[in-house]
Short mmCIF file of C-alpha atoms and ligand atoms in Angstrom, two decimals:
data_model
loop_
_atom_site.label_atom_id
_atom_site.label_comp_id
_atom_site.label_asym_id
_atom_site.label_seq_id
_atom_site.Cartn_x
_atom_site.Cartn_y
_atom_site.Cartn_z
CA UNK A 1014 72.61 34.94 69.72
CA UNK A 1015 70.84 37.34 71.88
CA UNK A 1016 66.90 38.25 70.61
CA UNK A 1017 66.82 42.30 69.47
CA UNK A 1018 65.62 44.33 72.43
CA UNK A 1019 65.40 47.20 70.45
CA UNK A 1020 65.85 49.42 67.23
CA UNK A 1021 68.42 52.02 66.44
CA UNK A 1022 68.56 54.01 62.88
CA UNK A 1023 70.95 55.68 60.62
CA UNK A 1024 69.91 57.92 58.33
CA UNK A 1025 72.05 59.11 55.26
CA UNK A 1026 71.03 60.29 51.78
CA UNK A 1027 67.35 60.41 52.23
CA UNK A 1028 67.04 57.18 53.57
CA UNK A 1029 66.86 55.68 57.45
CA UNK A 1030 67.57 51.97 57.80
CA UNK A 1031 66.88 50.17 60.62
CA UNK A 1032 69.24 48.08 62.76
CA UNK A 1033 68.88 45.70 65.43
CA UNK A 1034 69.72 46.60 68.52
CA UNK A 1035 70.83 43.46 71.02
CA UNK A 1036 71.18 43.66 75.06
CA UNK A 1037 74.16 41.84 76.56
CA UNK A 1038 74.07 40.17 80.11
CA UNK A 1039 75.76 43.12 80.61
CA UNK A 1040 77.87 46.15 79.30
CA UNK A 1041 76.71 48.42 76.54
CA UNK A 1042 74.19 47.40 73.95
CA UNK A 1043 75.29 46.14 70.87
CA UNK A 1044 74.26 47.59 66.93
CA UNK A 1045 74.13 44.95 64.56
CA UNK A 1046 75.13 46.34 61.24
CA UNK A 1047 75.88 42.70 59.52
CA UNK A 1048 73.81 43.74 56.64
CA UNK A 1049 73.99 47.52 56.34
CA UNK A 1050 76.43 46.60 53.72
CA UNK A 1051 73.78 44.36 51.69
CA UNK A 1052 70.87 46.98 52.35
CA UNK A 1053 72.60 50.45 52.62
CA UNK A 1054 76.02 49.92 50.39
CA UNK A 1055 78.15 51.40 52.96
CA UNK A 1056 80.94 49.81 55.57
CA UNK A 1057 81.55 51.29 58.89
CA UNK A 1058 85.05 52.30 59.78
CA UNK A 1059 86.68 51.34 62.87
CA UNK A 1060 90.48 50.22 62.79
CA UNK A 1061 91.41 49.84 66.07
CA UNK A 1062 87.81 48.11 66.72
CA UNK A 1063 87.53 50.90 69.42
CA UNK A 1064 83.57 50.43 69.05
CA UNK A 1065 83.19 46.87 67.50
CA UNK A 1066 82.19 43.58 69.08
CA UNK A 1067 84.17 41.31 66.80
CA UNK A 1068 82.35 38.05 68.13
CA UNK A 1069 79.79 37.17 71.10
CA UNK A 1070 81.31 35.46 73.98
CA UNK A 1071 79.98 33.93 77.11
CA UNK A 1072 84.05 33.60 78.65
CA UNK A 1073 85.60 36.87 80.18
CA UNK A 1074 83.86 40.10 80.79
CA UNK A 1075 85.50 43.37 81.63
CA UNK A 1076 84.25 46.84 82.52
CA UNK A 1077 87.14 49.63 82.15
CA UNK A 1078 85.59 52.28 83.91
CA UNK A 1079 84.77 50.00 87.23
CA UNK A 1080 88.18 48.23 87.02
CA UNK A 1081 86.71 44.83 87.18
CA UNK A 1082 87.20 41.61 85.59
CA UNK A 1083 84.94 38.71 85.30
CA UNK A 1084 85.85 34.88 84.04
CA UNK A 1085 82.55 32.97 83.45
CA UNK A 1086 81.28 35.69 86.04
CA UNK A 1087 83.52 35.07 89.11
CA UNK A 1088 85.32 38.16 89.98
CA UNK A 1089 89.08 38.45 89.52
CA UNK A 1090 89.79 39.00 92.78
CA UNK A 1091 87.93 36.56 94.33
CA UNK A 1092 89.62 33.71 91.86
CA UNK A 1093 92.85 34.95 92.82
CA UNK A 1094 92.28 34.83 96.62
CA UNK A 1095 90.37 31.68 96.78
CA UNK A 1096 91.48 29.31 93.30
CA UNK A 1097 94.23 28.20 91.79
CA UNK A 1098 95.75 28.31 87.86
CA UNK A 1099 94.32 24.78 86.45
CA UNK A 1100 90.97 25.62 88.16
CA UNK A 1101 90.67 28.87 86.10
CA UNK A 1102 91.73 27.00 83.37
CA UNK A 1103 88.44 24.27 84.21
CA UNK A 1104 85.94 27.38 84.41
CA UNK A 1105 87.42 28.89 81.19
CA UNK A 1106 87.21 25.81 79.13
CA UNK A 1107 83.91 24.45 80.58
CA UNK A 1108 82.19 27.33 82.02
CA UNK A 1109 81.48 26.06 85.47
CA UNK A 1110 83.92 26.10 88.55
CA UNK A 1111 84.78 22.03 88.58
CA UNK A 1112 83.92 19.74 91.72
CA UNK A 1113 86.73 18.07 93.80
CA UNK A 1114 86.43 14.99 92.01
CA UNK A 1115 86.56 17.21 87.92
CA UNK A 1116 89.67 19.14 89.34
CA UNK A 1117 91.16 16.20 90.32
CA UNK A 1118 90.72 14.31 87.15
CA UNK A 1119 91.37 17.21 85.29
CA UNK A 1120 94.78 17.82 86.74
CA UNK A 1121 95.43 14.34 85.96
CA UNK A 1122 94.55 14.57 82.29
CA UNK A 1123 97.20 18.18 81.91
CA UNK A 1124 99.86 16.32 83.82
CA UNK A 1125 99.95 13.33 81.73
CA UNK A 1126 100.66 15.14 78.97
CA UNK A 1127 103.47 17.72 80.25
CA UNK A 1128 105.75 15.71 78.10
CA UNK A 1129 107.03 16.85 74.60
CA UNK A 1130 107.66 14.49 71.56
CA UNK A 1131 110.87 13.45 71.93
CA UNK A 1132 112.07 14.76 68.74
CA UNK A 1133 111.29 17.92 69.09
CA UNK A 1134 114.26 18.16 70.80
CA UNK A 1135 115.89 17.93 67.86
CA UNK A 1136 114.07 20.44 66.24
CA UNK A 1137 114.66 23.10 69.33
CA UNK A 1138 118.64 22.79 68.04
CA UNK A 1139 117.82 24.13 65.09
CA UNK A 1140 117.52 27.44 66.57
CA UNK A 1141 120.58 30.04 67.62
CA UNK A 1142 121.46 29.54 71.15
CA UNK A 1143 120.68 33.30 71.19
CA UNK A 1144 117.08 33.47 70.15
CA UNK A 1145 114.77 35.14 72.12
CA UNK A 1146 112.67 32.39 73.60
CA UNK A 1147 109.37 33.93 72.31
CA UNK A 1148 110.99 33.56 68.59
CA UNK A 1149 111.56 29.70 69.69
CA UNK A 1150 108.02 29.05 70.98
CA UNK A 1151 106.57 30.22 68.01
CA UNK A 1152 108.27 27.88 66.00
CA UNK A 1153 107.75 24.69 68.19
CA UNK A 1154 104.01 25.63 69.03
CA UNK A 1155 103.27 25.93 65.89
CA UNK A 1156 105.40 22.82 64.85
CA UNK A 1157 103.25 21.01 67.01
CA UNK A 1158 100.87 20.27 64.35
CA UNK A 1159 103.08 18.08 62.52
CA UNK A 1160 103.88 16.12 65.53
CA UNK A 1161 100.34 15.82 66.66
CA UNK A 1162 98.20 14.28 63.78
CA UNK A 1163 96.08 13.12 66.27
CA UNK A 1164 94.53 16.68 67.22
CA UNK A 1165 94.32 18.39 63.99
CA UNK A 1166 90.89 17.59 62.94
CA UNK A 1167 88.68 20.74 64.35
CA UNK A 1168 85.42 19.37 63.72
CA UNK A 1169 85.84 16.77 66.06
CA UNK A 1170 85.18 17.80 69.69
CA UNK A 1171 87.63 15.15 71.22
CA UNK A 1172 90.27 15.83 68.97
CA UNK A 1173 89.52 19.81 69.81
CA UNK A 1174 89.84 18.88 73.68
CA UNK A 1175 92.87 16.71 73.70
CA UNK A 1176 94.58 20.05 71.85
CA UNK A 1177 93.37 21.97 74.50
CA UNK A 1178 94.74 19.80 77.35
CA UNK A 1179 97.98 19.41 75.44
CA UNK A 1180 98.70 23.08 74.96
CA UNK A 1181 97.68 23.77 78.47
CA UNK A 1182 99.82 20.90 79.92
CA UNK A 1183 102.75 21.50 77.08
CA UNK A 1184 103.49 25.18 76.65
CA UNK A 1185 105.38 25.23 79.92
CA UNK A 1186 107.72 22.57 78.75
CA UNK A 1187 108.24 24.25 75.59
CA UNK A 1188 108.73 27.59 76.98
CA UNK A 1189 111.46 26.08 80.01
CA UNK A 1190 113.10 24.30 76.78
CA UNK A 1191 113.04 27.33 74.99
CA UNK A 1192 115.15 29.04 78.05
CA UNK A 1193 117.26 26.22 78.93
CA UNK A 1194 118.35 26.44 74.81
CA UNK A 1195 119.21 29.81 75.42
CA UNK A 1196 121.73 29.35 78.31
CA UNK A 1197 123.33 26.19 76.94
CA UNK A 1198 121.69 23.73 79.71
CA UNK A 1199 120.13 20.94 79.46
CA UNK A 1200 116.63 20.10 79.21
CA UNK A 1201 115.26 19.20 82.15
CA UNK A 1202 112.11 17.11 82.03
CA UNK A 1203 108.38 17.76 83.85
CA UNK A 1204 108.02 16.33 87.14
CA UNK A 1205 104.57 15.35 87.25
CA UNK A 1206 104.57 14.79 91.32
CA UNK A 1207 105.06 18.92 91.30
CA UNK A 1208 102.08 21.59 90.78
CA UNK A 1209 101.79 23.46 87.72
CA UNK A 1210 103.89 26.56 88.67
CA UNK A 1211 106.11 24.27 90.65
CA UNK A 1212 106.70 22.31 87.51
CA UNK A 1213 107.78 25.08 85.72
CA UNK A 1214 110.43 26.89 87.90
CA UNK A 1215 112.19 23.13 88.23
CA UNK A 1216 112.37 22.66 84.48
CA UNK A 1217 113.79 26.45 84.22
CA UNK A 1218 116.42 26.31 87.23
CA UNK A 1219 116.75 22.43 88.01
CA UNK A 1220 120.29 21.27 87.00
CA UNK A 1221 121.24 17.78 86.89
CA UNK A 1222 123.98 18.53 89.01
CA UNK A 1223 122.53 19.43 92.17
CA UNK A 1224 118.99 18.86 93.75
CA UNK A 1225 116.33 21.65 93.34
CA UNK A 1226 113.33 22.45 96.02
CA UNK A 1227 110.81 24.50 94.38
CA UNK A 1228 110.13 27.26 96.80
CA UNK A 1229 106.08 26.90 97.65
CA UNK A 1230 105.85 31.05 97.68
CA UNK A 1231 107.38 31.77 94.90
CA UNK A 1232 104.96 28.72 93.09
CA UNK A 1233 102.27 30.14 94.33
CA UNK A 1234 103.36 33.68 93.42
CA UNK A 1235 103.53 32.15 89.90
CA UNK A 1236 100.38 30.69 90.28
CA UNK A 1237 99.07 33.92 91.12
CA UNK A 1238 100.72 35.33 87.88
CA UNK A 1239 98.97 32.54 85.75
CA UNK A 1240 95.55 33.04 86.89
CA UNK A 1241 95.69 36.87 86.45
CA UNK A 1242 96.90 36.43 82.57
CA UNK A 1243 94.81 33.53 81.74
CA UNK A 1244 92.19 35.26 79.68
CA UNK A 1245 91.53 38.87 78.85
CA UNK A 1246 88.23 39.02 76.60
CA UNK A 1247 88.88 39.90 72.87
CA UNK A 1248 92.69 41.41 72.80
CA UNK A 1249 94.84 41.14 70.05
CA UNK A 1250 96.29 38.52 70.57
CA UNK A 1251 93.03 36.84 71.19
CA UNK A 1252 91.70 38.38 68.25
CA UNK A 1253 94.23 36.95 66.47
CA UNK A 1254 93.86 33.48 67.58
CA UNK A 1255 89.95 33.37 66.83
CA UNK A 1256 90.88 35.23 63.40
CA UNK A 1257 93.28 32.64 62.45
CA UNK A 1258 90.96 29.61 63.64
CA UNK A 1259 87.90 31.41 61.41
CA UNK A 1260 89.80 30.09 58.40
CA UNK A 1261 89.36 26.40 59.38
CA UNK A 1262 93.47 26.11 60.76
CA UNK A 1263 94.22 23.94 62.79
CA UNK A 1264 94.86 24.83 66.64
CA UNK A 1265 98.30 24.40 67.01
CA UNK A 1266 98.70 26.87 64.18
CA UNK A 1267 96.10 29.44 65.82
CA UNK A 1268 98.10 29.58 69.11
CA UNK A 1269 101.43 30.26 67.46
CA UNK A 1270 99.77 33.19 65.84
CA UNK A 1271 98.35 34.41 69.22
CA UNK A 1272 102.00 34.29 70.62
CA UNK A 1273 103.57 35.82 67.43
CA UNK A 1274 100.88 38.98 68.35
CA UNK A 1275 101.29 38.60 72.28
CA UNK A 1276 105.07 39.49 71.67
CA UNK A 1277 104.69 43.19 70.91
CA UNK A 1278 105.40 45.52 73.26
CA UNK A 1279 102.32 47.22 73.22
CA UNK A 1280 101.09 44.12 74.74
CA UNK A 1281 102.47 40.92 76.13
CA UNK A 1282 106.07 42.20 75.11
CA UNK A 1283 105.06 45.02 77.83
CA UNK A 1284 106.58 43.36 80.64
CA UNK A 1285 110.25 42.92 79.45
CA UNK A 1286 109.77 46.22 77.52
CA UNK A 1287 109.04 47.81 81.27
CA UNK A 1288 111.34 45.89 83.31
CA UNK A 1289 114.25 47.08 80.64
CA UNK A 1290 113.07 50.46 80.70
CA UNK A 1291 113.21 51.05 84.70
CA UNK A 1292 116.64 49.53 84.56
CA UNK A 1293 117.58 51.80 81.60
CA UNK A 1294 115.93 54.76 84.14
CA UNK A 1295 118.71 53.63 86.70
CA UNK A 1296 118.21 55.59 89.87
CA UNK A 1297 115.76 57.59 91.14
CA UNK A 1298 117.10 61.13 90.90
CA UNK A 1299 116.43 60.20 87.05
CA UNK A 1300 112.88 59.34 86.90
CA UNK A 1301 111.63 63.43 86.30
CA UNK A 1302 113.55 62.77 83.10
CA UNK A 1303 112.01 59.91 81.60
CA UNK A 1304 108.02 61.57 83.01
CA UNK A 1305 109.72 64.57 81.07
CA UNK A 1306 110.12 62.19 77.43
CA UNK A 1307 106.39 60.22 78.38
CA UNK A 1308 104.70 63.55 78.03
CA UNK A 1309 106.34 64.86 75.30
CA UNK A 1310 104.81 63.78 72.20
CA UNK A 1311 107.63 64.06 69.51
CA UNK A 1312 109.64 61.65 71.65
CA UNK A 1313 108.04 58.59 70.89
CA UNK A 1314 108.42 57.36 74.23
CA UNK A 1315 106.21 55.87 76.27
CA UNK A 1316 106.13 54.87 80.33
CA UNK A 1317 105.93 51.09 79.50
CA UNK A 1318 103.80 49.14 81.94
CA UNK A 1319 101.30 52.02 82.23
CA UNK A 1320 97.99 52.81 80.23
CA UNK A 1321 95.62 50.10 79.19
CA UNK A 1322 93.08 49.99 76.29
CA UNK A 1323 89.95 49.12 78.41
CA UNK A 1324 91.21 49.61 81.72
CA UNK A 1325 90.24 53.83 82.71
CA UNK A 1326 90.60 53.35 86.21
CA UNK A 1327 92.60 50.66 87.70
CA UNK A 1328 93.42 47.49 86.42
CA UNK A 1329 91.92 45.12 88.64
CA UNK A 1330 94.97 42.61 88.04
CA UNK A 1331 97.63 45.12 88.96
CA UNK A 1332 95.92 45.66 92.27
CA UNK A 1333 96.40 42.09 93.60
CA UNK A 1334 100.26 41.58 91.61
CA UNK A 1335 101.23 44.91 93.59
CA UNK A 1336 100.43 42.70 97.01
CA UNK A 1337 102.19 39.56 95.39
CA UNK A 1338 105.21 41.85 94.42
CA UNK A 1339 105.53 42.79 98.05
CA UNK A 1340 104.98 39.64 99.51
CA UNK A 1341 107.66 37.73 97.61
CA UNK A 1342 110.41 40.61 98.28
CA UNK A 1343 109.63 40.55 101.19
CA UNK A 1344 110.45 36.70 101.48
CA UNK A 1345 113.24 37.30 99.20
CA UNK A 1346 114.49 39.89 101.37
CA UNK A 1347 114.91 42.29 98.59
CA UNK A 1348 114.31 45.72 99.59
CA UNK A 1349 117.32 47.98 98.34
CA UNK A 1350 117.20 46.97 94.92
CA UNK A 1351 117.46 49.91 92.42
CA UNK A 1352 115.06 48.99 89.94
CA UNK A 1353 112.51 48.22 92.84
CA UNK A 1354 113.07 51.44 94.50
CA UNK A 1355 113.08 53.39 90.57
CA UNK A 1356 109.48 51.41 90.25
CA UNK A 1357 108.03 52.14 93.61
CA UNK A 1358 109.37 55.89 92.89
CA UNK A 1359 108.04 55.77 89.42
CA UNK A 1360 104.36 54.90 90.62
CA UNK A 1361 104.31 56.97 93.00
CA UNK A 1362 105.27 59.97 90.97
CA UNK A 1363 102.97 58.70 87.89
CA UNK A 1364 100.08 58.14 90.14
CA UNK A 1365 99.93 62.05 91.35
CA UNK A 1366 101.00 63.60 88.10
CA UNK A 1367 98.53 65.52 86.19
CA UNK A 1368 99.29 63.85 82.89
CA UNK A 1369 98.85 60.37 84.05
CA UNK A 1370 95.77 60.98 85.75
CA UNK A 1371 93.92 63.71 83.07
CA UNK A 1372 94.52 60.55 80.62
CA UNK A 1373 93.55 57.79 83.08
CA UNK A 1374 96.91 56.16 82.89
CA UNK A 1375 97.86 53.66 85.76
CA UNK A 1376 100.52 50.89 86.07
CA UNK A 1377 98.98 48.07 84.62
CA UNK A 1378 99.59 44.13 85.49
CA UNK A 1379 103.11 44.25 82.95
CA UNK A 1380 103.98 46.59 85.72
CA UNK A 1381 103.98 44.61 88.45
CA UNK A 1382 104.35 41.38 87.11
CA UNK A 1383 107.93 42.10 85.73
CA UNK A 1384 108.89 42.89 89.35
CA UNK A 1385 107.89 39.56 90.50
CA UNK A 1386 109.33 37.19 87.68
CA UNK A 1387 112.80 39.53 88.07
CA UNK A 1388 112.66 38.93 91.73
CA UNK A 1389 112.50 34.96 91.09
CA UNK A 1390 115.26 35.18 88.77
CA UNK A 1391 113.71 34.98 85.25
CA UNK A 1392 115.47 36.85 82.58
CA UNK A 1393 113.64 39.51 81.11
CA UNK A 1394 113.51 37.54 77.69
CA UNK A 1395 111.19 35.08 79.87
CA UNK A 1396 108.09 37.07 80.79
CA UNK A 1397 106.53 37.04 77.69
CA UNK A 1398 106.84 33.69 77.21
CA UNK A 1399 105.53 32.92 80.78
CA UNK A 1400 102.32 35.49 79.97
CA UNK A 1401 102.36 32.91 76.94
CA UNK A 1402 101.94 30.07 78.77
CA UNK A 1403 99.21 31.67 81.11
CA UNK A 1404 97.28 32.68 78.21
CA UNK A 1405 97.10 29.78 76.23
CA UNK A 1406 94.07 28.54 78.36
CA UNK A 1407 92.09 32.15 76.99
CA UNK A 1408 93.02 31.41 73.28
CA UNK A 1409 91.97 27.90 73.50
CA UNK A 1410 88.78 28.79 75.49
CA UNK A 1411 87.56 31.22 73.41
CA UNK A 1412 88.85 28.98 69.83
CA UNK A 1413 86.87 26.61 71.09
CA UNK A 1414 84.02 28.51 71.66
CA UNK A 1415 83.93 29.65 68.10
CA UNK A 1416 84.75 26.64 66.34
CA UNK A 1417 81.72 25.19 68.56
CA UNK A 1418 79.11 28.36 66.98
CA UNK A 1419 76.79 27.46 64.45
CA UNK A 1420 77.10 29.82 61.03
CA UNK A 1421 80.75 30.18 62.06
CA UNK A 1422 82.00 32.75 59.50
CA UNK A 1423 85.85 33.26 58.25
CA UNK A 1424 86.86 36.88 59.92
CA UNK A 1425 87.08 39.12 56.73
CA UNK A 1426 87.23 42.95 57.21
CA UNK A 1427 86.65 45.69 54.98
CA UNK A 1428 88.61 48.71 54.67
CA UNK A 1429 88.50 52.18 53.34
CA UNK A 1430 90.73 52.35 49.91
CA UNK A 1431 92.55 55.47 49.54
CA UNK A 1432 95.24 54.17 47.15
CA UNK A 1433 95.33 55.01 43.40
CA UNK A 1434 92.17 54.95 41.73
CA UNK A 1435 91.87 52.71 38.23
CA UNK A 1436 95.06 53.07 35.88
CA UNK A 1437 96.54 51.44 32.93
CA UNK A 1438 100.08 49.55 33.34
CA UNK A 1439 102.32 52.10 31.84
CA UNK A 1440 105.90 50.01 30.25
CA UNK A 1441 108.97 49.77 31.76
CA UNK A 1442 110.81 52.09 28.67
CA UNK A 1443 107.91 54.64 29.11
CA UNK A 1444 108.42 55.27 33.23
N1 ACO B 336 103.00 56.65 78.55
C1 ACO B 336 102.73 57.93 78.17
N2 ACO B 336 101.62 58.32 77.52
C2 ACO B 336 100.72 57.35 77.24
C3 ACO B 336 100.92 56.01 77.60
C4 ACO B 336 102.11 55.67 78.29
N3 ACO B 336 102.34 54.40 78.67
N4 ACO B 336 99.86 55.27 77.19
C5 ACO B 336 99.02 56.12 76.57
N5 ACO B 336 99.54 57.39 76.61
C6 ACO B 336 98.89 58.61 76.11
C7 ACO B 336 98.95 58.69 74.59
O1 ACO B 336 100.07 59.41 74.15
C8 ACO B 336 97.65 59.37 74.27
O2 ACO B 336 97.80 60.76 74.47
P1 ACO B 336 96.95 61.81 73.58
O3 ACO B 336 95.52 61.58 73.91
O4 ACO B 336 97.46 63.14 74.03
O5 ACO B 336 97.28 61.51 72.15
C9 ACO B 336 96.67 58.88 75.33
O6 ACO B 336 97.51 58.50 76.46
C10 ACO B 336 95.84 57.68 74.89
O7 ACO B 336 96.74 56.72 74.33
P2 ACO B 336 96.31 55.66 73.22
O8 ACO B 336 97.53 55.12 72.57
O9 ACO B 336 95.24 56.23 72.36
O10 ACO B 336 95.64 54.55 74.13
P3 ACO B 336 95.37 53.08 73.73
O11 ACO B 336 94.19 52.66 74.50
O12 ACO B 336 95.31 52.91 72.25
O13 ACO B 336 96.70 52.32 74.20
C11 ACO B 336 98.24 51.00 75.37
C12 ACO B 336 96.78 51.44 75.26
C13 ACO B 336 98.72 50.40 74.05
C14 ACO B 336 98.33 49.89 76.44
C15 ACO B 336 99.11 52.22 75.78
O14 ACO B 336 98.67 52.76 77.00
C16 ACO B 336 100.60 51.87 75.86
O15 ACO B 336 101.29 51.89 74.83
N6 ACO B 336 101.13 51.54 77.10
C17 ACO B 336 102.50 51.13 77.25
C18 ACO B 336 102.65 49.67 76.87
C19 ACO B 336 102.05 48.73 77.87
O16 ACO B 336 102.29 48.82 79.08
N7 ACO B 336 101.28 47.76 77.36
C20 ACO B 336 100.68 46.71 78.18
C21 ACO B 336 99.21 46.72 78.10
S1 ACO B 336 98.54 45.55 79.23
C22 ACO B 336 98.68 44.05 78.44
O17 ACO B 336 98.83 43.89 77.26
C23 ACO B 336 98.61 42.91 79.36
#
């Protein structure tokens, strides 16, 4: 915990208490009101924690205005030219870019564990052949901790790191299961020979039938997709995740919570949400319409795939995707596709229209990301579940880093009670 730099006061009812002010390695300075409660007998409100560090992290760091993104310091950009998905995952989980020799061994510790229990395939047809494959994934994930007794135990650091490396090396089986399920295939099983992406698109469209050759652009495309979702600071679904784990759960049952939140469509659901919404949008000539419905605000209707919550510029992720998205069509040869040409049109519209800009709205990495996984042939019911499986790394990283905190505190909020104030129970006959 960072030493006070500094002093700030609040003054109500006569009195002025003071509160600690702390200095981050950078960003804004931080208040610390943990005991304005126990010295002034008031809470402070903030429900979409708009203002309010929740936790102190040493992970991810973003600054909205700049449009930049940090993991353990590196720059976004730079980790998506130069690295790769399982080294992100390294510097997430242990803070320091790895050697040759601790990428190597740690690629060898995910792959051998790419496999799932064999009965959970039994358990996977207990579901509907029709269930979305983010409903599956939060069953089996979260299953997982009665099939892995071994990893349960949170106060022991090897049992929290073999978690880790099986959630990392797992989720993609579970999530190709999951979409297999749905289309009445079989499962297909890892290949451990193959790369992490690589593994996934053959255990999604591998068929026993026929051989499959994983296409190296569109793995590394994937790749690409991984690294840019792998960790995002303290979002909701991250929030969750740490606010689960704060009660002691185990992790298994922490991550299925982070999915269960990453499926909204305000967040990870943003993707399919978008990709469904610029095929609903059709054809060009009909885009003035839907701009028409964004700005109106009895509409309820929203551009999906723009706006962010930090992000007031640019979001530094959607600025490399948008070069992936046109390097993969272009390999694909797809060029005349309608919903490509409604999104290209849509962006560009967006982009010089003076409600988007006045309210800093841009197409954000669900933008662009949707393009891509559409373009390699993943339904739309797959790209949360692939965000998912990107993300896992960021939930685990930053579980671990609170489970690891001394004085670790269960998350308990306050609120601001504006129900019914003290009554008696009037009877039934008497109502
Ligand atoms: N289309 C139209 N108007 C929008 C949009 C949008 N996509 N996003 C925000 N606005 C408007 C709001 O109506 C509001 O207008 P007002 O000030 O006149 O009331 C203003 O912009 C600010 O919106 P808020 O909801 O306060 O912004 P917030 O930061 O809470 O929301 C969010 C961010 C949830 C991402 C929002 O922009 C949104 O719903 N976008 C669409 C969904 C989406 O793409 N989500 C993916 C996020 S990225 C991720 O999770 C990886």
């Amino acid at each position: 915990m960072p030493t006070p730099t500094s002093t700030a006061k609040l003054s109500f009812n006569d009195k002025t208490y003071d509160l600690p002010m702390m200095s981050p390695t950078i960003g804004p300075d931080v208040i610390d009101i943990r005991k304005l409660y126990v010295d002034a007998d008031v809470f402070t409100f903030d429900p979409g924690f708009t203002s309010t560090a929740a936790c102190e992290s040493a992970i991810t760091f973003i600054d909205g205005d700049k449009g930049e993104l940090l993991h353990r310091g590196y720059p976004i950009e730079q980790l998506a030219a130069k690295s790769s998905y399982l080294e992100v995952c390294y510097l997430l989980l242990y803070g320091e870019l790895p050697t040759a020799d601790q990428l190597v061994d740690f690629t060898e510790r995910v792959r051998r564990h790419t496999m799932v229990h064999e009965q959970m395939h039994y358990f996977f047809r207990g579901f509907r052949r029709d269930s979305h494959p983010m409903a599956t994934m939060v069953g089996v994930v979260g299953a997982m901790s009665a099939f892995y007794h071994d990893s349960l135990d949170i106060n022991d650091p090897w049992q929290r790191e073999v978690a880790a490396i099986r959630m990392i090396a797992k989720l993609p089986t579970i999530a190709a299961m999951a979409y297999k399920y749905s289309v009445g295939q079989p499962f297909v099983y890892p290949k451990n020979a193959l790369d992490y992406a690589g593994n996934f698109l053959h255990m999604c469209f591998a068929v026993p039938a026929e051989d499959f050759v994983v296409n190296p652009v569109l793995a590394k495309a994937l790749d690409r997709i991984m690294m840019l979702h792998a960790d995002h600071e303290q979002n909701a679904s991250t929030s969750t995740v740490r606010l689960a784990g704060s009660s002691g759960a185990n992790p298994f049952a922490c991550i299925a919570a982070g999915i269960a939140c990453l499926w909204g469509p305000a967040h990870g659901g943003a993707n399919q949400a978008c990709l469904e919404m610029l095929r609903e949008i059709g054809t060009v000539d009909r885009i003035p319409e839907y701009i028409a419905k964004a700005k109106d605000k009895n509409s309820g209707f929203r551009l999906m795939g723009f706006g962010h919550r930090v992000y007031k510029n640019f979001d530094p992720r959607a600025t490399v995707l948008k070069e992936s998205a046109d390097e993969v069509l272009e390999m694909l040869g797809i060029r005349d596709n309608p919903t490509l040409q409604v999104a290209k049109e849509l962006e560009r519209i967006a982009l010089q229209d003076d409600y988007f800009i006045s309210k800093k709205l841009y197409p954000n990495v669900d933008f662009y990301s949707g393009i891509i996984l559409d373009a390699m042939g993943f339904p739309t019911s797959m790209f949360t579940p692939i965000f998912a499986i990107a993300r896992t790394v960021g939930w685990i990283s930053q579980w671990k880093e609170m489970i690891a905190e001394q004085n670790q505190k269960i998350g308990r909020p306050r609120q601001l009670y504006v129900g019914a104030p003290k009554r008696n129970y009037v009877d039934i006959t008497k109502r």
